[in-house]
Coordinates of N, CA and C in Angstrom, one line a residue:
M1 N -24.6 9.2 3.9 CA -23.7 7.8 4.7 C -23.0 8.8 5.4
L2 N -22.4 10.3 4.9 CA -21.9 11.1 6.4 C -22.1 10.6 7.6
R3 N -23.7 10.9 6.9 CA -24.7 10.4 8.3 C -24.5 9.7 9.5
R4 N -24.0 8.4 9.1 CA -23.3 7.5 9.7 C -21.6 7.4 10.3
V5 N -20.9 8.2 9.6 CA -19.6 7.4 10.0 C -19.9 8.7 11.7
Q6 N -19.6 8.3 12.2 CA -18.9 8.1 13.2 C -17.8 9.7 14.0
E7 N -17.6 10.1 14.8 CA -17.1 11.4 15.0 C -15.3 10.7 16.1
S8 N -14.2 11.8 15.8 CA -13.4 10.3 16.5 C -13.4 11.0 17.3
P9 N -12.4 9.3 18.4 CA -12.5 9.5 20.0 C -12.1 10.5 20.4
L10 N -11.0 11.7 19.6 CA -11.0 12.8 20.4 C -11.3 13.5 20.8
W11 N -12.5 14.1 19.3 CA -13.2 14.8 19.7 C -15.0 14.7 20.4
T12 N -15.4 13.1 20.2 CA -15.9 12.8 21.3 C -15.2 13.1 22.8
A13 N -14.2 12.8 22.9 CA -14.5 12.8 24.8 C -14.3 14.8 25.0
R14 N -13.3 15.4 24.1 CA -13.8 17.2 23.4 C -15.1 17.4 23.9
N15 N -16.1 16.9 23.6 CA -17.0 17.1 23.0 C -18.7 17.1 25.0
R16 N -17.6 15.4 24.8 CA -18.5 15.8 27.0 C -17.6 16.5 27.8
V17 N -16.5 16.7 26.9 CA -15.9 18.2 28.2 C -16.8 18.4 28.5
I18 N -16.7 19.3 27.1 CA -17.5 20.6 27.2 C -19.3 20.8 27.7
A19 N -19.8 19.7 27.3 CA -21.3 19.6 28.1 C -21.5 18.6 29.2
A20 N -20.8 19.1 29.6 CA -20.2 18.6 31.7 C -19.9 20.4 32.4
G21 N -19.6 21.5 30.5 CA -19.3 22.3 31.5 C -17.9 22.9 32.5
A22 N -17.1 21.4 31.7 CA -16.2 22.0 32.6 C -14.7 22.3 31.1
K23 N -13.7 22.6 31.4 CA -13.1 23.5 30.4 C -12.1 22.4 29.7
P24 N -12.5 21.9 28.3 CA -12.0 21.4 27.5 C -9.5 21.2 27.3
A25 N -8.6 20.6 27.6 CA -7.7 21.0 27.3 C -7.4 21.7 25.9
P26 N -6.1 22.2 26.0 CA -5.8 23.6 24.0 C -6.2 22.3 23.4
R27 N -6.2 23.1 22.2 CA -6.0 22.0 21.2 C -5.0 22.1 20.9
P28 N -4.4 21.4 20.1 CA -2.7 21.1 19.5 C -2.4 22.0 18.9
R29 N -2.0 23.4 18.5 CA -1.1 24.7 18.1 C 0.3 24.3 16.8
G30 N 0.4 25.0 16.7 CA 2.1 24.6 15.6 C 1.8 25.3 14.7
G31 N 1.1 26.3 14.7 CA 0.3 27.3 12.4 C -0.3 26.0 11.8
S32 N 0.1 26.0 10.7 CA -0.2 25.0 9.8 C -0.1 24.7 9.8
P33 N -1.1 23.4 8.5 CA -1.0 22.0 9.2 C 0.4 20.7 8.8
A34 N 1.2 21.7 8.1 CA 2.3 20.8 7.1 C 3.0 21.9 8.9
R35 N 3.7 22.2 9.2 CA 4.2 23.0 10.3 C 4.1 22.6 10.6
V36 N 2.6 21.7 11.6 CA 2.3 20.7 12.6 C 3.3 19.1 11.7
I37 N 2.5 18.8 11.0 CA 3.7 17.3 11.1 C 4.9 17.3 10.6
F38 N 5.2 18.4 9.7 CA 7.0 18.2 10.2 C 7.6 18.5 11.3
A39 N 6.8 19.1 12.3 CA 7.9 19.6 13.2 C 8.0 18.5 14.2
K40 N 9.3 18.4 14.6 CA 9.9 17.2 15.4 C 9.5 16.4 16.0
R41 N 8.3 16.5 16.4 CA 7.6 15.6 17.0 C 7.2 14.4 16.4
W42 N 6.4 14.7 15.2 CA 5.9 13.6 14.1 C 7.4 13.6 12.5
R43 N 7.9 14.7 12.3 CA 8.0 14.6 11.4 C 9.0 13.2 11.0
G44 N 9.6 12.5 12.1 CA 10.1 10.6 11.5 C 8.4 10.1 11.5
L45 N 7.8 10.1 11.9 CA 6.3 8.4 11.9 C 5.8 9.8 11.3
V46 N 5.9 11.0 10.8 CA 5.2 10.9 8.7 C 6.0 10.5 8.2
L47 N 7.1 11.0 8.0 CA 7.9 9.6 6.6 C 8.2 8.6 6.6
F48 N 8.4 8.6 7.9 CA 7.4 6.9 8.3 C 6.8 6.3 7.6
G49 N 5.8 6.7 7.4 CA 4.0 6.1 7.5 C 4.3 6.1 5.3
S50 N 4.6 7.2 5.0 CA 5.2 7.8 3.9 C 5.6 6.8 3.0
A51 N 6.7 5.9 3.2 CA 7.6 5.6 2.9 C 6.9 3.4 2.9
I52 N 6.3 3.5 4.0 CA 5.4 2.3 4.3 C 4.6 2.2 3.2
V53 N 3.6 3.4 2.8 CA 3.0 3.6 1.7 C 3.7 3.0 0.5
F54 N 4.7 4.5 -0.2 CA 4.7 3.6 -1.4 C 5.5 2.3 -1.8
T55 N 6.3 2.0 0.0 CA 7.3 0.1 -1.3 C 6.4 -1.3 -0.3
A56 N 4.3 0.1 -0.3 CA 3.6 -2.0 -0.2 C 2.7 -1.5 -1.3
S57 N 2.8 -0.2 -2.2 CA 1.8 0.1 -3.0 C 2.1 -0.5 -4.4
A58 N 4.5 -0.3 -4.8 CA 4.8 0.4 -5.3 C 4.7 -1.6 -6.5
P59 N 4.1 -2.9 -5.8 CA 4.0 -4.2 -5.3 C 3.0 -4.0 -6.5
Y60 N 1.8 -3.1 -6.7 CA 0.4 -3.0 -7.5 C 1.7 -2.2 -8.8
Y61 N 2.4 -1.6 -8.7 CA 1.9 -0.9 -10.3 C 3.1 -2.2 -11.1
L62 N 3.9 -2.1 -10.7 CA 5.6 -3.3 -10.6 C 4.5 -4.9 -11.2
T63 N 2.7 -5.1 -10.8 CA 2.3 -5.9 -11.5 C 0.8 -5.7 -12.8
T64 N -0.1 -5.4 -12.1 CA -1.2 -4.6 -12.9 C -1.4 -3.8 -14.0
G65 N -0.3 -2.6 -12.7 CA 0.0 -0.9 -12.7 C 0.7 -1.3 -14.5
I66 N 1.9 -2.7 -14.6 CA 2.0 -2.6 -16.0 C 2.7 -4.1 -16.8
L67 N 2.0 -4.1 -16.7 CA 0.7 -6.1 -16.9 C 0.9 -5.8 -17.8
P68 N -0.5 -5.2 -18.8 CA -0.5 -5.2 -20.4 C -0.3 -4.7 -20.9
T69 N 1.6 -3.3 -20.6 CA 2.1 -3.4 -21.5 C 3.5 -4.8 -21.9
V70 N 3.4 -5.6 -20.6 CA 4.3 -6.5 -20.5 C 4.4 -8.1 -21.3
F71 N 2.3 -7.9 -21.7 CA 1.3 -8.5 -22.0 C 2.2 -8.3 -23.8
K72 N 2.4 -7.4 -23.8 CA 1.6 -7.0 -25.3 C 3.6 -6.8 -25.8
T73 N 4.8 -6.2 -25.0 CA 5.4 -6.4 -25.2 C 6.7 -7.4 -25.4
S74 N 6.8 -8.6 -24.2 CA 6.9 -9.1 -24.2 C 6.4 -10.0 -24.7
F75 N 5.2 -10.7 -24.5 CA 5.3 -11.7 -25.0 C 3.9 -11.9 -26.0
D76 N 4.0 -10.6 -27.1 CA 2.9 -10.2 -28.3 C 1.4 -11.0 -27.6
L77 N 1.0 -10.9 -26.9 CA -0.3 -11.7 -26.5 C -1.4 -10.1 -27.2
P78 N -2.5 -11.1 -28.1 CA -3.0 -10.2 -28.8 C -3.7 -9.0 -27.9
Q79 N -4.5 -8.4 -28.4 CA -5.2 -7.7 -27.1 C -6.4 -7.9 -26.7
N80 N -7.2 -8.2 -27.9 CA -8.3 -9.4 -26.1 C -7.8 -9.8 -25.7
Q81 N -6.9 -10.1 -25.4 CA -6.7 -12.1 -24.3 C -5.7 -11.0 -23.5
A82 N -4.7 -9.7 -23.6 CA -4.7 -8.7 -22.8 C -5.3 -8.9 -21.8
S83 N -6.0 -8.3 -22.2 CA -6.7 -7.5 -21.9 C -8.5 -7.9 -20.7
L84 N -8.4 -9.3 -21.4 CA -9.2 -10.2 -20.5 C -8.4 -11.1 -19.1
F85 N -6.2 -10.9 -19.5 CA -6.0 -11.2 -17.9 C -6.0 -10.0 -17.5
V86 N -6.5 -9.1 -17.9 CA -6.2 -7.9 -16.7 C -6.9 -7.4 -16.3
I87 N -8.2 -8.0 -16.7 CA -9.6 -7.6 -16.0 C -9.6 -8.9 -14.8
I88 N -10.1 -10.0 -15.9 CA -9.6 -11.8 -14.7 C -8.5 -10.6 -13.0
N89 N -7.9 -10.6 -13.1 CA -6.3 -9.5 -12.1 C -6.6 -8.9 -11.4
V90 N -7.6 -7.7 -11.8 CA -8.5 -7.3 -11.1 C -9.6 -7.7 -10.1
I91 N -10.2 -8.0 -10.9 CA -11.2 -9.0 -10.0 C -11.1 -9.6 -8.9
G92 N -9.1 -10.4 -9.4 CA -8.7 -11.2 -8.4 C -7.8 -10.4 -7.2
S93 N -8.1 -9.3 -7.2 CA -6.6 -8.6 -6.7 C -7.9 -7.6 -5.7
A94 N -8.7 -7.2 -5.5 CA -9.9 -6.5 -5.0 C -10.2 -7.4 -4.4
V95 N -11.3 -9.1 -4.8 CA -10.9 -10.2 -3.4 C -9.9 -10.5 -2.4
I96 N -9.2 -10.6 -2.8 CA -8.0 -10.7 -2.1 C -7.7 -9.6 -1.0
A97 N -7.9 -8.9 -1.6 CA -7.2 -6.8 -1.0 C -8.5 -6.8 0.6
V98 N -10.1 -7.3 0.4 CA -10.6 -7.3 1.2 C -11.3 -8.9 2.4
L99 N -9.8 -10.2 2.2 CA -10.0 -11.4 2.7 C -9.1 -10.0 3.3
C100 N -7.9 -9.9 2.5 CA -6.9 -9.9 4.2 C -7.1 -8.3 4.5
G101 N -8.2 -7.2 3.8 CA -7.5 -6.6 5.6 C -8.9 -7.2 6.2
H102 N -9.6 -8.0 5.9 CA -10.7 -8.0 6.9 C -9.5 -9.7 8.1
L103 N -8.4 -10.2 7.0 CA -7.9 -11.3 8.5 C -6.8 -10.1 8.4
S104 N -6.6 -9.1 8.6 CA -5.4 -8.5 9.5 C -6.3 -7.3 10.4
Q105 N -8.4 -7.6 11.2 CA -8.6 -7.1 12.0 C -8.6 -8.5 13.1
H106 N -7.8 -9.4 12.7 CA -8.0 -11.0 13.8 C -6.8 -10.6 14.0
V107 N -5.3 -10.9 13.9 CA -3.5 -11.4 13.4 C -3.6 -9.9 13.3
G108 N -3.4 -8.8 13.3 CA -3.1 -7.4 13.2 C -2.1 -7.3 11.8
R109 N -2.5 -6.0 11.5 CA -1.8 -5.5 10.6 C -0.5 -6.0 10.3
R110 N 0.7 -6.0 11.0 CA 1.6 -6.4 10.7 C 2.0 -7.6 10.8
P111 N 1.7 -8.6 10.5 CA 1.6 -10.3 10.5 C 1.3 -9.9 8.7
V112 N 0.4 -9.7 8.4 CA -0.8 -10.1 6.7 C 0.8 -8.8 6.0
F113 N 1.1 -7.7 6.6 CA 1.8 -6.9 5.9 C 3.0 -8.1 5.1
V114 N 4.0 -8.5 6.8 CA 5.3 -8.8 6.7 C 5.0 -10.5 5.2
W115 N 3.8 -10.7 5.6 CA 4.0 -12.4 5.0 C 3.4 -11.8 3.8
A116 N 3.0 -10.5 2.8 CA 2.6 -10.7 2.2 C 3.1 -10.2 1.2
G117 N 4.3 -9.2 2.2 CA 6.3 -8.7 1.7 C 6.7 -10.3 0.8
A118 N 6.9 -10.5 2.3 CA 7.3 -12.1 2.2 C 7.4 -12.2 0.6
G119 N 5.7 -12.7 0.4 CA 5.4 -13.6 -0.8 C 6.2 -12.6 -2.3
C120 N 5.7 -11.4 -1.7 CA 5.8 -10.3 -3.3 C 7.4 -10.9 -3.3
L121 N 9.0 -10.6 -2.3 CA 9.6 -10.0 -2.5 C 10.0 -11.8 -3.4
I122 N 9.4 -12.8 -2.9 CA 10.1 -13.5 -3.4 C 9.5 -14.3 -4.9
L123 N 8.3 -13.5 -5.2 CA 7.5 -14.6 -6.3 C 6.1 -13.8 -7.3
I124 N 7.4 -12.2 -6.5 CA 7.1 -11.8 -8.0 C 8.2 -11.9 -9.3
P125 N 9.5 -11.1 -8.6 CA 10.3 -11.1 -9.6 C 11.1 -12.5 -10.0
G126 N 10.5 -13.6 -9.4 CA 10.0 -15.9 -9.6 C 9.0 -15.0 -10.0
L127 N 8.0 -14.8 -11.0 CA 7.1 -15.2 -11.7 C 8.2 -15.0 -13.2
Y128 N 7.8 -13.1 -12.6 CA 8.1 -13.1 -13.8 C 9.3 -13.0 -15.1
W129 N 10.7 -13.7 -13.5 CA 11.6 -14.4 -14.5 C 11.3 -15.9 -15.6
L130 N 10.1 -16.8 -14.7 CA 9.4 -17.9 -15.0 C 8.6 -17.5 -15.9
M131 N 8.0 -16.6 -16.1 CA 7.3 -15.9 -18.0 C 8.0 -15.6 -18.5
Q132 N 9.3 -15.1 -18.6 CA 10.0 -14.3 -19.4 C 10.6 -16.5 -19.8
A133 N 11.7 -17.5 -19.3 CA 12.5 -18.0 -19.6 C 11.6 -19.0 -19.9
A134 N 10.6 -19.9 -19.8 CA 10.0 -21.3 -19.3 C 8.0 -21.4 -20.2
F135 N 8.3 -19.7 -20.4 CA 6.3 -19.5 -20.4 C 5.7 -19.4 -21.2
A136 N 7.0 -18.3 -21.8 CA 6.6 -17.5 -22.9 C 6.3 -18.0 -24.0
D137 N 5.4 -18.9 -24.0 CA 4.6 -19.2 -25.7 C 3.3 -19.9 -24.6
A138 N 2.7 -19.8 -23.6 CA 2.5 -20.3 -23.0 C 0.7 -19.8 -22.2
P139 N 0.4 -19.5 -23.0 CA -0.7 -17.8 -22.1 C -1.1 -18.7 -21.0
A140 N -1.8 -19.5 -21.0 CA -2.6 -20.1 -20.1 C -1.5 -19.4 -18.4
L141 N -0.1 -20.4 -18.9 CA 0.6 -20.6 -17.3 C 0.9 -18.3 -17.6
I142 N 1.2 -17.9 -18.5 CA 1.5 -16.0 -18.1 C 0.0 -15.7 -17.3
L143 N -0.8 -16.4 -17.4 CA -2.2 -16.1 -16.9 C -2.4 -16.5 -15.7
V144 N -2.1 -17.6 -15.3 CA -1.7 -18.3 -13.9 C -0.7 -17.3 -13.4
C145 N 0.9 -17.5 -13.7 CA 1.4 -16.6 -13.1 C 1.1 -14.9 -12.3
S146 N 1.0 -14.5 -14.1 CA -0.2 -13.1 -13.3 C -1.1 -13.2 -13.2
A147 N -0.9 -13.9 -13.0 CA -3.4 -13.5 -11.7 C -2.0 -14.3 -9.7
V148 N -0.9 -15.2 -9.1 CA -0.8 -15.1 -8.3 C 0.5 -13.4 -8.1
M149 N 0.9 -12.3 -8.8 CA 1.1 -11.8 -8.2 C 0.7 -10.4 -8.6
V150 N -0.6 -10.5 -9.4 CA -0.9 -9.4 -9.4 C -2.6 -9.6 -7.5
V151 N -2.4 -10.8 -7.3 CA -3.2 -11.0 -5.7 C -2.2 -11.0 -4.9
L152 N -1.0 -10.9 -5.1 CA -0.2 -10.3 -4.0 C -0.1 -9.2 -4.0
S153 N 0.3 -8.7 -5.5 CA 0.1 -6.6 -4.5 C -1.6 -6.6 -4.1
G154 N -2.1 -7.1 -4.2 CA -3.9 -6.0 -3.3 C -3.3 -6.8 -2.2
A155 N -2.6 -8.3 -1.6 CA -2.5 -8.5 -0.1 C -1.6 -7.8 0.4
V156 N -1.2 -7.7 -1.0 CA 0.3 -6.7 1.1 C -0.4 -5.6 1.3
S157 N -1.0 -4.7 0.3 CA -2.1 -2.9 -0.1 C -3.2 -3.3 1.3
A158 N -3.6 -4.3 1.1 CA -4.9 -4.1 2.0 C -5.2 -3.4 2.8
P159 N -3.7 -3.9 3.5 CA -4.1 -2.9 5.6 C -4.0 -1.2 5.6
L160 N -3.1 -0.6 4.1 CA -2.4 0.4 4.1 C -3.2 1.4 4.9
I161 N -4.5 1.4 4.7 CA -5.2 2.6 4.6 C -5.5 3.3 6.1
I162 N -5.7 1.9 6.7 CA -5.6 1.4 8.3 C -5.2 1.7 9.9
F163 N -3.9 0.9 8.6 CA -2.3 1.4 9.5 C -2.2 2.1 9.3
L164 N -2.0 3.4 8.9 CA -1.3 4.8 8.9 C -2.5 5.6 9.7
N165 N -4.7 5.1 10.1 CA -4.8 6.1 11.2 C -4.8 5.4 11.6
E166 N -3.8 4.5 12.4 CA -4.2 3.8 13.3 C -2.5 3.8 14.2
T167 N -1.9 4.4 13.0 CA -0.3 5.1 13.0 C -0.3 6.4 14.3
F168 N -1.6 7.2 13.0 CA -1.4 8.7 13.7 C -2.1 9.0 14.8
P169 N -2.1 9.8 15.5 CA -2.6 9.9 16.4 C -3.5 11.7 16.4
T170 N -4.3 11.0 17.1 CA -5.4 12.1 16.6 C -6.1 13.1 16.3
E171 N -5.0 14.1 17.0 CA -4.7 15.4 16.5 C -3.4 15.6 15.3
I172 N -3.0 14.4 14.5 CA -2.7 15.3 13.1 C -2.5 13.6 12.0
R173 N -4.0 13.4 12.6 CA -4.6 12.0 11.8 C -4.4 12.4 10.0
S174 N -5.5 13.3 10.0 CA -5.9 13.6 9.1 C -5.0 13.8 7.8
T175 N -4.5 14.8 8.3 CA -2.9 15.4 8.1 C -2.3 15.4 8.0
A176 N -1.8 14.0 8.5 CA -0.8 13.6 8.0 C -1.1 12.1 7.8
T177 N -2.6 11.1 8.0 CA -2.7 10.1 6.2 C -2.6 10.9 5.1
A178 N -3.2 11.3 5.1 CA -3.9 12.4 3.6 C -1.9 12.4 3.1
F179 N -0.7 13.2 3.6 CA 0.7 13.5 3.1 C 1.2 12.2 3.0
A180 N 0.9 11.5 4.3 CA 1.7 10.1 3.9 C 1.2 9.1 2.2
W181 N -0.2 9.3 2.3 CA -0.7 8.4 1.6 C -0.1 8.8 -0.2
N182 N -0.5 9.8 -0.4 CA -0.2 10.9 -1.2 C 1.2 10.3 -1.7
I183 N 1.2 11.1 -0.9 CA 2.1 11.5 -1.8 C 3.8 10.0 -1.8
G184 N 3.2 9.3 -1.0 CA 3.4 7.5 -1.3 C 2.6 6.8 -2.6
Y185 N 1.3 7.3 -2.8 CA 1.1 6.5 -3.4 C 1.6 7.1 -5.0
G186 N 1.7 8.5 -4.9 CA 2.5 9.5 -5.9 C 3.7 8.9 -6.6
L187 N 4.7 8.8 -6.1 CA 6.1 7.9 -5.6 C 5.7 6.4 -7.0
S188 N 4.9 5.5 -5.6 CA 5.2 4.7 -6.7 C 4.7 3.9 -8.1
G189 N 3.0 5.4 -8.3 CA 2.6 5.4 -9.7 C 4.2 6.3 -10.6
L190 N 4.4 6.0 -10.4 CA 5.7 6.5 -11.6 C 6.5 5.5 -11.7
M191 N 6.3 4.8 -11.2 CA 7.1 3.3 -11.6 C 6.8 2.4 -12.7
P192 N 5.7 2.6 -13.5 CA 5.9 2.3 -15.1 C 6.3 3.0 -15.5
T193 N 6.4 4.5 -15.7 CA 7.0 5.5 -15.8 C 8.4 5.3 -16.5
V194 N 9.2 4.6 -14.6 CA 10.8 4.5 -14.6 C 11.1 3.3 -15.5
V195 N 10.0 2.9 -14.6 CA 10.6 1.3 -15.4 C 11.0 1.3 -16.5
T196 N 10.2 1.3 -17.7 CA 9.7 1.6 -18.8 C 10.7 2.1 -19.6
A197 N 11.3 3.8 -18.1 CA 12.3 3.9 -19.2 C 13.8 3.6 -19.2
I198 N 13.3 3.1 -18.7 CA 15.2 2.2 -17.3 C 14.9 1.5 -19.1
S199 N 13.9 1.0 -19.1 CA 14.3 -0.8 -20.2 C 14.4 -0.3 -21.5
A200 N 13.9 0.8 -21.7 CA 14.5 1.5 -23.5 C 16.3 1.6 -23.6
R201 N 17.2 1.4 -22.1 CA 18.0 1.9 -22.4 C 18.7 0.2 -22.2
T202 N 18.1 -0.4 -21.5 CA 18.0 -2.2 -21.0 C 17.9 -3.2 -22.2
G203 N 16.3 -2.3 -22.9 CA 16.8 -3.2 -23.8 C 15.8 -4.6 -23.4
N204 N 15.2 -4.5 -22.2 CA 14.2 -6.2 -21.1 C 13.1 -5.3 -20.9
L205 N 12.9 -5.3 -20.6 CA 11.6 -5.0 -19.9 C 11.3 -5.5 -17.6
V206 N 11.0 -6.7 -18.9 CA 10.5 -7.7 -17.7 C 11.7 -8.1 -16.4
N207 N 13.1 -8.0 -16.7 CA 14.1 -7.9 -16.1 C 14.5 -6.1 -15.3
V208 N 13.8 -5.7 -16.4 CA 13.8 -4.7 -14.6 C 13.0 -4.8 -14.1
I209 N 11.6 -4.8 -14.6 CA 11.3 -5.4 -13.1 C 11.2 -5.9 -12.5
V210 N 11.9 -7.7 -12.4 CA 12.3 -8.5 -11.4 C 13.4 -7.1 -10.7
V211 N 13.9 -6.8 -11.0 CA 15.5 -6.6 -10.2 C 13.8 -5.2 -9.3
S212 N 14.0 -4.0 -9.9 CA 13.3 -3.2 -9.1 C 12.2 -4.0 -8.1
A213 N 11.1 -4.8 -8.2 CA 10.4 -6.1 -7.9 C 10.8 -5.9 -6.3
I214 N 12.8 -6.5 -6.2 CA 13.5 -6.9 -5.5 C 13.2 -6.0 -4.3
V215 N 14.8 -4.9 -5.1 CA 15.0 -3.7 -4.0 C 13.4 -3.0 -3.6
I216 N 12.6 -2.9 -4.1 CA 11.5 -2.5 -3.1 C 10.7 -3.6 -2.3
G217 N 10.6 -4.9 -2.9 CA 10.2 -5.7 -1.7 C 11.5 -5.7 0.1
L218 N 12.3 -5.4 -0.7 CA 13.3 -5.4 0.0 C 13.5 -4.4 1.5
A219 N 13.4 -3.7 1.2 CA 12.3 -2.0 1.3 C 11.2 -2.3 2.5
L220 N 10.5 -2.6 1.5 CA 9.0 -3.2 2.5 C 9.8 -3.8 3.0
L221 N 10.5 -4.9 3.4 CA 10.1 -5.9 4.7 C 11.4 -4.8 5.6
A222 N 12.3 -4.1 5.9 CA 13.3 -3.6 6.4 C 13.1 -2.8 6.7
L223 N 11.8 -2.4 6.5 CA 10.3 -0.8 7.3 C 9.9 -1.6 7.8
L224 N 9.4 -2.9 7.8 CA 8.0 -3.7 8.8 C 9.0 -4.0 10.1
F225 N 10.3 -4.4 9.5 CA 10.9 -5.0 10.6 C 11.2 -3.9 12.3
G226 N 11.1 -2.7 11.7 CA 11.3 -1.4 13.0 C 8.8 -1.3 12.6
A227 N 8.4 -1.4 12.3 CA 7.5 -1.3 12.7 C 6.8 -1.9 13.6
K228 N 5.6 -1.0 14.5 CA 5.2 -1.6 16.0 C 3.1 -2.0 15.1
E229 N 2.3 -3.0 15.7 CA 1.7 -3.9 15.4 C 0.8 -2.3 16.2
T230 N -0.2 -1.8 15.1 CA -1.5 -0.9 15.1 C -2.4 -1.6 16.1
R231 N -3.4 -2.6 15.3 CA -4.7 -3.0 15.9 C -5.2 -2.1 17.0
G232 N -6.2 -2.3 17.1 CA -6.9 -1.7 18.1 C -5.8 -0.3 19.1
R233 N -5.3 1.2 18.6 CA -4.5 1.2 19.0 C -5.4 2.9 18.8
M234 N -5.9 2.5 17.7 CA -7.5 3.7 18.5 C -8.6 3.8 18.8
D235 N -8.9 2.1 19.2 CA -9.6 1.5 20.4 C -9.1 1.9 21.5
A236 N -7.9 2.3 22.2 CA -7.1 1.9 23.1 C -7.9 3.7 23.6
E237 N -7.4 4.8 22.4 CA -7.5 6.4 22.6 C -8.6 6.4 23.1
G238 N -10.0 6.5 22.8 CA -11.5 6.4 23.1 C -10.9 5.6 24.3

């Protein structure tokens, strides 16, 4: 598989210059990779990318990541039923992620982020509240609500990795993408733990998730209003 991977445009162009006998432009300097991405030139962009990853991946952990616990502790679903619901939801999330990733190739990354983010902001808290208030004794409706939430969480994170690759220029792309991805997902991965810890004090897990989903959704949309469309940016580099 790796033999079929194409080199990035910047290094390909550099090799063409060398092959032609010309002197290539000097490689970017700045010390260690960490010093480079936290230099004044790139610091804001890298932190912005990390914040986008955190807020776009957090809905996954507020749905797929914590729904098994919600099914058992808040709705008293049997273990086999809860496991079946999780499997169905994960399959749906995977399918919608592929579709939304492909959609972003046609309409752009930002529109997919914005529409899916708006859906997460409205429907994740709304459906959690609805499950708790009206559907607590209706497993079929709980499945439908949870499936919609999981699908939305898959949709909003679908363009993430290509968005990061297109956001960062080639000279820092590998380091900056790795940093933003791991920091963002590392922080969002703590959401189930944080939510569970807070709910131990409040006594209501679903309410804590609802508030968390609203805060995360608003933060994501606020960040996206400052984001530029990135589709086609790597083609322009070439």
